[in-house]
PDB file of C-alpha atoms in Angstrom:
ATOM      1  CA  UNK A   1      10.570  12.985  -3.988  1.00  0.00           C
ATOM      2  CA  UNK A   2      11.064  10.701  -0.663  1.00  0.00           C
ATOM      3  CA  UNK A   3      11.029   6.895  -2.112  1.00  0.00           C
ATOM      4  CA  UNK A   4       9.203   8.160  -5.041  1.00  0.00           C
ATOM      5  CA  UNK A   5       5.676   9.535  -3.787  1.00  0.00           C
ATOM      6  CA  UNK A   6       5.406  12.991  -5.283  1.00  0.00           C
ATOM      7  CA  UNK A   7       4.056  15.664  -2.938  1.00  0.00           C
ATOM      8  CA  UNK A   8       0.185  15.612  -3.648  1.00  0.00           C
ATOM      9  CA  UNK A   9       0.364  11.800  -2.257  1.00  0.00           C
ATOM     10  CA  UNK A  10       2.333  13.018   1.369  1.00  0.00           C
ATOM     11  CA  UNK A  11      -1.258  13.978   3.431  1.00  0.00           C
ATOM     12  CA  UNK A  12      -2.480  10.483   1.862  1.00  0.00           C
ATOM     13  CA  UNK A  13       0.720   9.012   3.458  1.00  0.00           C
ATOM     14  CA  UNK A  14      -0.008  11.248   7.168  1.00  0.00           C
ATOM     15  CA  UNK A  15      -3.276   9.797   7.078  1.00  0.00           C
ATOM     16  CA  UNK A  16      -1.850   6.232   6.522  1.00  0.00           C
ATOM     17  CA  UNK A  17       0.735   7.015   9.427  1.00  0.00           C
ATOM     18  CA  UNK A  18      -2.291   8.511  11.557  1.00  0.00           C
ATOM     19  CA  UNK A  19      -4.861   5.874  11.088  1.00  0.00           C
ATOM     20  CA  UNK A  20      -2.128   2.918  11.726  1.00  0.00           C
ATOM     21  CA  UNK A  21      -1.269   5.062  15.054  1.00  0.00           C
ATOM     22  CA  UNK A  22      -4.776   4.945  16.153  1.00  0.00           C
ATOM     23  CA  UNK A  23      -5.133   1.499  14.940  1.00  0.00           C
ATOM     24  CA  UNK A  24      -1.883   0.651  17.525  1.00  0.00           C
ATOM     25  CA  UNK A  25      -2.761   2.376  19.955  1.00  0.00           C
ATOM     26  CA  UNK A  26      -5.386  -0.254  20.910  1.00  0.00           C
ATOM     27  CA  UNK A  27      -5.126  -1.225  24.357  1.00  0.00           C
ATOM     28  CA  UNK A  28      -6.334  -4.896  23.989  1.00  0.00           C
ATOM     29  CA  UNK A  29      -4.051  -6.122  27.134  1.00  0.00           C
ATOM     30  CA  UNK A  30      -6.732  -2.981  29.507  1.00  0.00           C
ATOM     31  CA  UNK A  31      -9.854  -3.535  28.193  1.00  0.00           C
ATOM     32  CA  UNK A  32      -9.327  -7.657  28.227  1.00  0.00           C
ATOM     33  CA  UNK A  33      -8.475  -7.095  31.853  1.00  0.00           C
ATOM     34  CA  UNK A  34     -10.886  -4.950  32.310  1.00  0.00           C
ATOM     35  CA  UNK A  35     -13.662  -6.855  30.945  1.00  0.00           C
ATOM     36  CA  UNK A  36     -12.951 -10.054  32.279  1.00  0.00           C
ATOM     37  CA  UNK A  37     -13.197  -8.336  35.801  1.00  0.00           C
ATOM     38  CA  UNK A  38     -10.121  -8.771  36.775  1.00  0.00           C
ATOM     39  CA  UNK A  39      -8.969  -5.293  36.942  1.00  0.00           C
ATOM     40  CA  UNK A  40      -6.702  -2.587  35.453  1.00  0.00           C
ATOM     41  CA  UNK A  41      -4.102  -4.164  34.637  1.00  0.00           C
ATOM     42  CA  UNK A  42      -1.391  -1.188  34.698  1.00  0.00           C
ATOM     43  CA  UNK A  43      -1.860  -2.343  38.826  1.00  0.00           C
ATOM     44  CA  UNK A  44      -0.837  -5.425  38.194  1.00  0.00           C
ATOM     45  CA  UNK A  45       2.683  -7.277  37.965  1.00  0.00           C
ATOM     46  CA  UNK A  46       4.946  -4.945  36.344  1.00  0.00           C
ATOM     47  CA  UNK A  47       1.819  -2.146  35.225  1.00  0.00           C
ATOM     48  CA  UNK A  48       2.566  -2.709  31.275  1.00  0.00           C
ATOM     49  CA  UNK A  49      -0.403  -3.503  28.527  1.00  0.00           C
ATOM     50  CA  UNK A  50       1.215  -6.569  27.122  1.00  0.00           C
ATOM     51  CA  UNK A  51       0.408 -10.280  26.785  1.00  0.00           C
ATOM     52  CA  UNK A  52       2.872 -11.267  29.534  1.00  0.00           C
ATOM     53  CA  UNK A  53       1.725  -9.229  32.055  1.00  0.00           C
ATOM     54  CA  UNK A  54      -1.033 -10.529  31.500  1.00  0.00           C
ATOM     55  CA  UNK A  55      -0.920 -14.195  32.047  1.00  0.00           C
ATOM     56  CA  UNK A  56       0.203 -12.851  35.338  1.00  0.00           C
ATOM     57  CA  UNK A  57      -2.879 -12.490  36.281  1.00  0.00           C
ATOM     58  CA  UNK A  58      -3.220 -16.451  35.967  1.00  0.00           C
ATOM     59  CA  UNK A  59      -5.402 -16.156  32.868  1.00  0.00           C
ATOM     60  CA  UNK A  60      -3.756 -17.876  30.334  1.00  0.00           C
ATOM     61  CA  UNK A  61      -7.254 -17.135  28.005  1.00  0.00           C
ATOM     62  CA  UNK A  62      -7.117 -13.329  27.996  1.00  0.00           C
ATOM     63  CA  UNK A  63      -2.572 -13.411  27.700  1.00  0.00           C
ATOM     64  CA  UNK A  64      -3.703 -15.538  24.628  1.00  0.00           C
ATOM     65  CA  UNK A  65      -5.930 -13.337  23.455  1.00  0.00           C
ATOM     66  CA  UNK A  66      -3.903 -10.439  23.990  1.00  0.00           C
ATOM     67  CA  UNK A  67      -0.984 -11.743  22.299  1.00  0.00           C
ATOM     68  CA  UNK A  68      -3.462 -12.810  19.152  1.00  0.00           C
ATOM     69  CA  UNK A  69      -4.866  -9.089  19.234  1.00  0.00           C
ATOM     70  CA  UNK A  70      -2.519  -6.768  19.862  1.00  0.00           C
ATOM     71  CA  UNK A  71      -0.298  -9.039  16.229  1.00  0.00           C
ATOM     72  CA  UNK A  72      -3.560  -8.929  14.410  1.00  0.00           C
ATOM     73  CA  UNK A  73      -3.694  -4.479  14.823  1.00  0.00           C
ATOM     74  CA  UNK A  74      -0.321  -4.500  13.229  1.00  0.00           C
ATOM     75  CA  UNK A  75      -0.922  -6.753  10.494  1.00  0.00           C
ATOM     76  CA  UNK A  76      -4.255  -4.802  10.646  1.00  0.00           C
ATOM     77  CA  UNK A  77      -2.497  -2.168   9.562  1.00  0.00           C
ATOM     78  CA  UNK A  78       0.112  -2.630   7.166  1.00  0.00           C
ATOM     79  CA  UNK A  79      -3.433  -4.169   5.159  1.00  0.00           C
ATOM     80  CA  UNK A  80      -4.941  -0.930   5.534  1.00  0.00           C
ATOM     81  CA  UNK A  81      -2.046   0.800   3.868  1.00  0.00           C
ATOM     82  CA  UNK A  82      -1.867  -2.004   1.222  1.00  0.00           C
ATOM     83  CA  UNK A  83      -5.892  -1.245   0.396  1.00  0.00           C
ATOM     84  CA  UNK A  84      -4.972   2.821   0.780  1.00  0.00           C
ATOM     85  CA  UNK A  85      -2.354   2.710  -0.986  1.00  0.00           C
ATOM     86  CA  UNK A  86      -2.323   1.198  -4.617  1.00  0.00           C
ATOM     87  CA  UNK A  87       0.718   3.382  -6.661  1.00  0.00           C
ATOM     88  CA  UNK A  88       3.351   3.433  -3.503  1.00  0.00           C
ATOM     89  CA  UNK A  89       2.023   0.215  -1.563  1.00  0.00           C
ATOM     90  CA  UNK A  90       5.583  -0.775   0.162  1.00  0.00           C
ATOM     91  CA  UNK A  91       6.108   2.824   1.684  1.00  0.00           C
ATOM     92  CA  UNK A  92       3.211   3.020   2.524  1.00  0.00           C
ATOM     93  CA  UNK A  93       2.948  -0.218   4.592  1.00  0.00           C
ATOM     94  CA  UNK A  94       6.646   0.319   5.909  1.00  0.00           C
ATOM     95  CA  UNK A  95       5.490   3.986   7.225  1.00  0.00           C
ATOM     96  CA  UNK A  96       2.419   1.815   8.763  1.00  0.00           C
ATOM     97  CA  UNK A  97       3.767  -0.979  10.147  1.00  0.00           C
ATOM     98  CA  UNK A  98       6.142   1.966  12.511  1.00  0.00           C
ATOM     99  CA  UNK A  99       3.464   3.904  13.442  1.00  0.00           C
ATOM    100  CA  UNK A 100       1.372   0.260  14.639  1.00  0.00           C
ATOM    101  CA  UNK A 101       3.808  -0.484  16.921  1.00  0.00           C
ATOM    102  CA  UNK A 102       4.902   3.531  17.798  1.00  0.00           C
ATOM    103  CA  UNK A 103       0.585   3.690  18.811  1.00  0.00           C
ATOM    104  CA  UNK A 104       0.838   0.483  21.031  1.00  0.00           C
ATOM    105  CA  UNK A 105       4.018   2.003  22.789  1.00  0.00           C
ATOM    106  CA  UNK A 106       2.969   5.295  23.097  1.00  0.00           C
ATOM    107  CA  UNK A 107      -1.276   5.502  22.993  1.00  0.00           C
ATOM    108  CA  UNK A 108      -2.402   8.877  23.265  1.00  0.00           C
ATOM    109  CA  UNK A 109      -5.388   7.148  25.633  1.00  0.00           C
ATOM    110  CA  UNK A 110      -2.937   6.134  27.990  1.00  0.00           C
ATOM    111  CA  UNK A 111      -1.012   9.431  28.497  1.00  0.00           C
ATOM    112  CA  UNK A 112       1.920   7.493  25.691  1.00  0.00           C
ATOM    113  CA  UNK A 113       2.558   5.042  28.740  1.00  0.00           C
ATOM    114  CA  UNK A 114       1.764   1.529  26.331  1.00  0.00           C
ATOM    115  CA  UNK A 115       3.238  -1.642  25.846  1.00  0.00           C
ATOM    116  CA  UNK A 116       6.239  -3.151  24.606  1.00  0.00           C
ATOM    117  CA  UNK A 117       5.381  -3.202  21.490  1.00  0.00           C
ATOM    118  CA  UNK A 118       6.375  -6.947  20.845  1.00  0.00           C
ATOM    119  CA  UNK A 119       3.103  -9.098  19.984  1.00  0.00           C
ATOM    120  CA  UNK A 120       2.200  -5.631  17.631  1.00  0.00           C
ATOM    121  CA  UNK A 121       5.894  -5.575  16.152  1.00  0.00           C
ATOM    122  CA  UNK A 122       5.462  -9.384  15.018  1.00  0.00           C
ATOM    123  CA  UNK A 123       2.451  -9.174  13.953  1.00  0.00           C
ATOM    124  CA  UNK A 124       4.000  -6.210  11.270  1.00  0.00           C
ATOM    125  CA  UNK A 125       6.820  -7.695   9.941  1.00  0.00           C
ATOM    126  CA  UNK A 126       4.564 -10.702   9.360  1.00  0.00           C
ATOM    127  CA  UNK A 127       2.748  -8.280   7.445  1.00  0.00           C
ATOM    128  CA  UNK A 128       5.247  -7.087   5.599  1.00  0.00           C
ATOM    129  CA  UNK A 129       8.071  -9.501   5.274  1.00  0.00           C
ATOM    130  CA  UNK A 130       6.893 -13.220   6.626  1.00  0.00           C
ATOM    131  CA  UNK A 131       9.820 -15.134   5.862  1.00  0.00           C
ATOM    132  CA  UNK A 132      11.624 -12.266   8.064  1.00  0.00           C
ATOM    133  CA  UNK A 133       8.303 -12.108  10.988  1.00  0.00           C
ATOM    134  CA  UNK A 134       8.266 -16.439  10.746  1.00  0.00           C
ATOM    135  CA  UNK A 135      11.959 -16.737  11.748  1.00  0.00           C
ATOM    136  CA  UNK A 136      11.713 -13.389  14.537  1.00  0.00           C
ATOM    137  CA  UNK A 137       8.352 -15.836  15.737  1.00  0.00           C
ATOM    138  CA  UNK A 138      10.526 -18.805  15.432  1.00  0.00           C
ATOM    139  CA  UNK A 139      13.828 -16.595  17.487  1.00  0.00           C
ATOM    140  CA  UNK A 140      11.490 -15.502  20.163  1.00  0.00           C
ATOM    141  CA  UNK A 141      10.388 -18.799  20.973  1.00  0.00           C
ATOM    142  CA  UNK A 142      12.830 -20.751  20.930  1.00  0.00           C
ATOM    143  CA  UNK A 143      14.609 -18.213  23.399  1.00  0.00           C
ATOM    144  CA  UNK A 144      11.465 -17.796  25.949  1.00  0.00           C
ATOM    145  CA  UNK A 145      11.332 -21.361  26.230  1.00  0.00           C
ATOM    146  CA  UNK A 146      14.731 -21.863  26.460  1.00  0.00           C
ATOM    147  CA  UNK A 147      15.134 -18.812  29.440  1.00  0.00           C
ATOM    148  CA  UNK A 148      11.393 -19.133  30.655  1.00  0.00           C
ATOM    149  CA  UNK A 149      11.940 -15.215  30.204  1.00  0.00           C
ATOM    150  CA  UNK A 150       9.667 -14.395  27.534  1.00  0.00           C
ATOM    151  CA  UNK A 151      11.641 -10.426  27.060  1.00  0.00           C
ATOM    152  CA  UNK A 152      14.786 -12.456  26.809  1.00  0.00           C
ATOM    153  CA  UNK A 153      12.902 -13.810  22.794  1.00  0.00           C
ATOM    154  CA  UNK A 154      11.657 -10.873  22.164  1.00  0.00           C
ATOM    155  CA  UNK A 155      14.934  -8.724  22.854  1.00  0.00           C
ATOM    156  CA  UNK A 156      16.609 -12.195  20.659  1.00  0.00           C
ATOM    157  CA  UNK A 157      14.641 -11.566  18.173  1.00  0.00           C
ATOM    158  CA  UNK A 158      14.131  -7.840  17.573  1.00  0.00           C
ATOM    159  CA  UNK A 159      17.650  -7.563  18.128  1.00  0.00           C
ATOM    160  CA  UNK A 160      18.538  -9.760  15.268  1.00  0.00           C
ATOM    161  CA  UNK A 161      15.384  -8.694  12.820  1.00  0.00           C
ATOM    162  CA  UNK A 162      18.306  -6.344  10.526  1.00  0.00           C
ATOM    163  CA  UNK A 163      20.450  -9.284  10.280  1.00  0.00           C
ATOM    164  CA  UNK A 164      17.679 -11.237   9.121  1.00  0.00           C
ATOM    165  CA  UNK A 165      16.196  -8.062   6.726  1.00  0.00           C
ATOM    166  CA  UNK A 166      19.583  -8.225   4.514  1.00  0.00           C
ATOM    167  CA  UNK A 167      18.980 -10.609   1.595  1.00  0.00           C
ATOM    168  CA  UNK A 168      21.528 -12.721   0.342  1.00  0.00           C
ATOM    169  CA  UNK A 169      23.928 -11.163  -1.960  1.00  0.00           C
ATOM    170  CA  UNK A 170      22.192  -7.897  -1.723  1.00  0.00           C
ATOM    171  CA  UNK A 171      22.064  -5.289   1.226  1.00  0.00           C
ATOM    172  CA  UNK A 172      19.236  -3.078   0.703  1.00  0.00           C
ATOM    173  CA  UNK A 173      19.782  -0.371   3.520  1.00  0.00           C
ATOM    174  CA  UNK A 174      17.610   2.644   1.667  1.00  0.00           C
ATOM    175  CA  UNK A 175      14.501   0.336   1.044  1.00  0.00           C
ATOM    176  CA  UNK A 176      11.466   1.480   3.305  1.00  0.00           C
ATOM    177  CA  UNK A 177      11.093  -2.110   4.822  1.00  0.00           C
ATOM    178  CA  UNK A 178      14.299  -2.379   5.872  1.00  0.00           C
ATOM    179  CA  UNK A 179      14.621   1.337   7.794  1.00  0.00           C
ATOM    180  CA  UNK A 180      10.750   0.300   9.105  1.00  0.00           C
ATOM    181  CA  UNK A 181      12.682  -2.860  10.423  1.00  0.00           C
ATOM    182  CA  UNK A 182      15.294  -0.846  12.584  1.00  0.00           C
ATOM    183  CA  UNK A 183      12.813   1.814  13.497  1.00  0.00           C
ATOM    184  CA  UNK A 184      11.217  -0.892  14.725  1.00  0.00           C
ATOM    185  CA  UNK A 185      13.546  -3.631  16.285  1.00  0.00           C
ATOM    186  CA  UNK A 186      15.272   0.353  17.853  1.00  0.00           C
ATOM    187  CA  UNK A 187      11.685   0.896  19.657  1.00  0.00           C
ATOM    188  CA  UNK A 188      11.196  -2.385  21.014  1.00  0.00           C
ATOM    189  CA  UNK A 189      14.073  -2.497  22.398  1.00  0.00           C
ATOM    190  CA  UNK A 190      14.316   0.944  24.132  1.00  0.00           C
ATOM    191  CA  UNK A 191      10.796  -0.605  25.829  1.00  0.00           C
ATOM    192  CA  UNK A 192      13.108  -2.966  26.951  1.00  0.00           C
ATOM    193  CA  UNK A 193      15.547  -0.918  28.796  1.00  0.00           C
ATOM    194  CA  UNK A 194      14.770  -2.009  31.944  1.00  0.00           C
ATOM    195  CA  UNK A 195      14.154  -5.935  31.404  1.00  0.00           C
ATOM    196  CA  UNK A 196      17.723  -5.980  29.571  1.00  0.00           C
ATOM    197  CA  UNK A 197      19.049  -3.918  33.265  1.00  0.00           C
ATOM    198  CA  UNK A 198      16.830  -6.915  35.251  1.00  0.00           C
ATOM    199  CA  UNK A 199      18.490  -9.717  33.329  1.00  0.00           C
ATOM    200  CA  UNK A 200      21.610  -9.035  33.849  1.00  0.00           C
ATOM    201  CA  UNK A 201      20.971  -8.741  37.395  1.00  0.00           C
ATOM    202  CA  UNK A 202      19.829 -12.022  37.167  1.00  0.00           C
ATOM    203  CA  UNK A 203      16.021 -10.661  38.775  1.00  0.00           C
ATOM    204  CA  UNK A 204      14.106 -11.018  35.405  1.00  0.00           C
ATOM    205  CA  UNK A 205      10.381 -12.754  36.750  1.00  0.00           C
ATOM    206  CA  UNK A 206      10.004 -15.849  34.361  1.00  0.00           C
ATOM    207  CA  UNK A 207       6.961 -16.100  32.156  1.00  0.00           C
ATOM    208  CA  UNK A 208       3.978 -16.451  34.509  1.00  0.00           C
ATOM    209  CA  UNK A 209       5.910 -16.001  37.159  1.00  0.00           C
ATOM    210  CA  UNK A 210       3.891 -13.356  39.367  1.00  0.00           C
ATOM    211  CA  UNK A 211       4.355 -10.304  40.770  1.00  0.00           C
ATOM    212  CA  UNK A 212       3.730  -7.949  43.740  1.00  0.00           C
TER     213      UNK A 212
END
């Protein structure tokens, strides 16, 4: 058994992981920019399919829509796990959260070249651990506003995620939610390796700044 899940329930958990990956892999940024006549978002700015790069098209509504939909798909994947696995809910939700973010970052439809997982990760964490999710959102917004650099807010928020999940007087490192949170944070920080390098060099673009 893993987290109390009997062997006969493992196929169901695998189905949850697969479904969550598919949900997470929906490239809303790419779809919205294409439908709006703004072309292929992968040929604009950083080439990323996330809301920050969509904002570089000058279309704030598209960026807001991308942010909302990317966050919603993360929360929806967790909700689907809640519905499908009533007996191993926390483990299933945690698995769904990890695979939804993985789907966004590495979508099979785009040759595994997806976004950086920030909005989807926040949606997953909000659904899995609402209090922690709100703290992450607050950190992201505060640091993004102060620095005017979205990646700085995202990096701070997800670097803090493992600490935010620690309950006062209790550190349950083996909890599936804690493991999921750490994996999500690690995935998103790795996807931001180039941003971290540019931040250290002082060359990271600011919010709304257009790139060639």
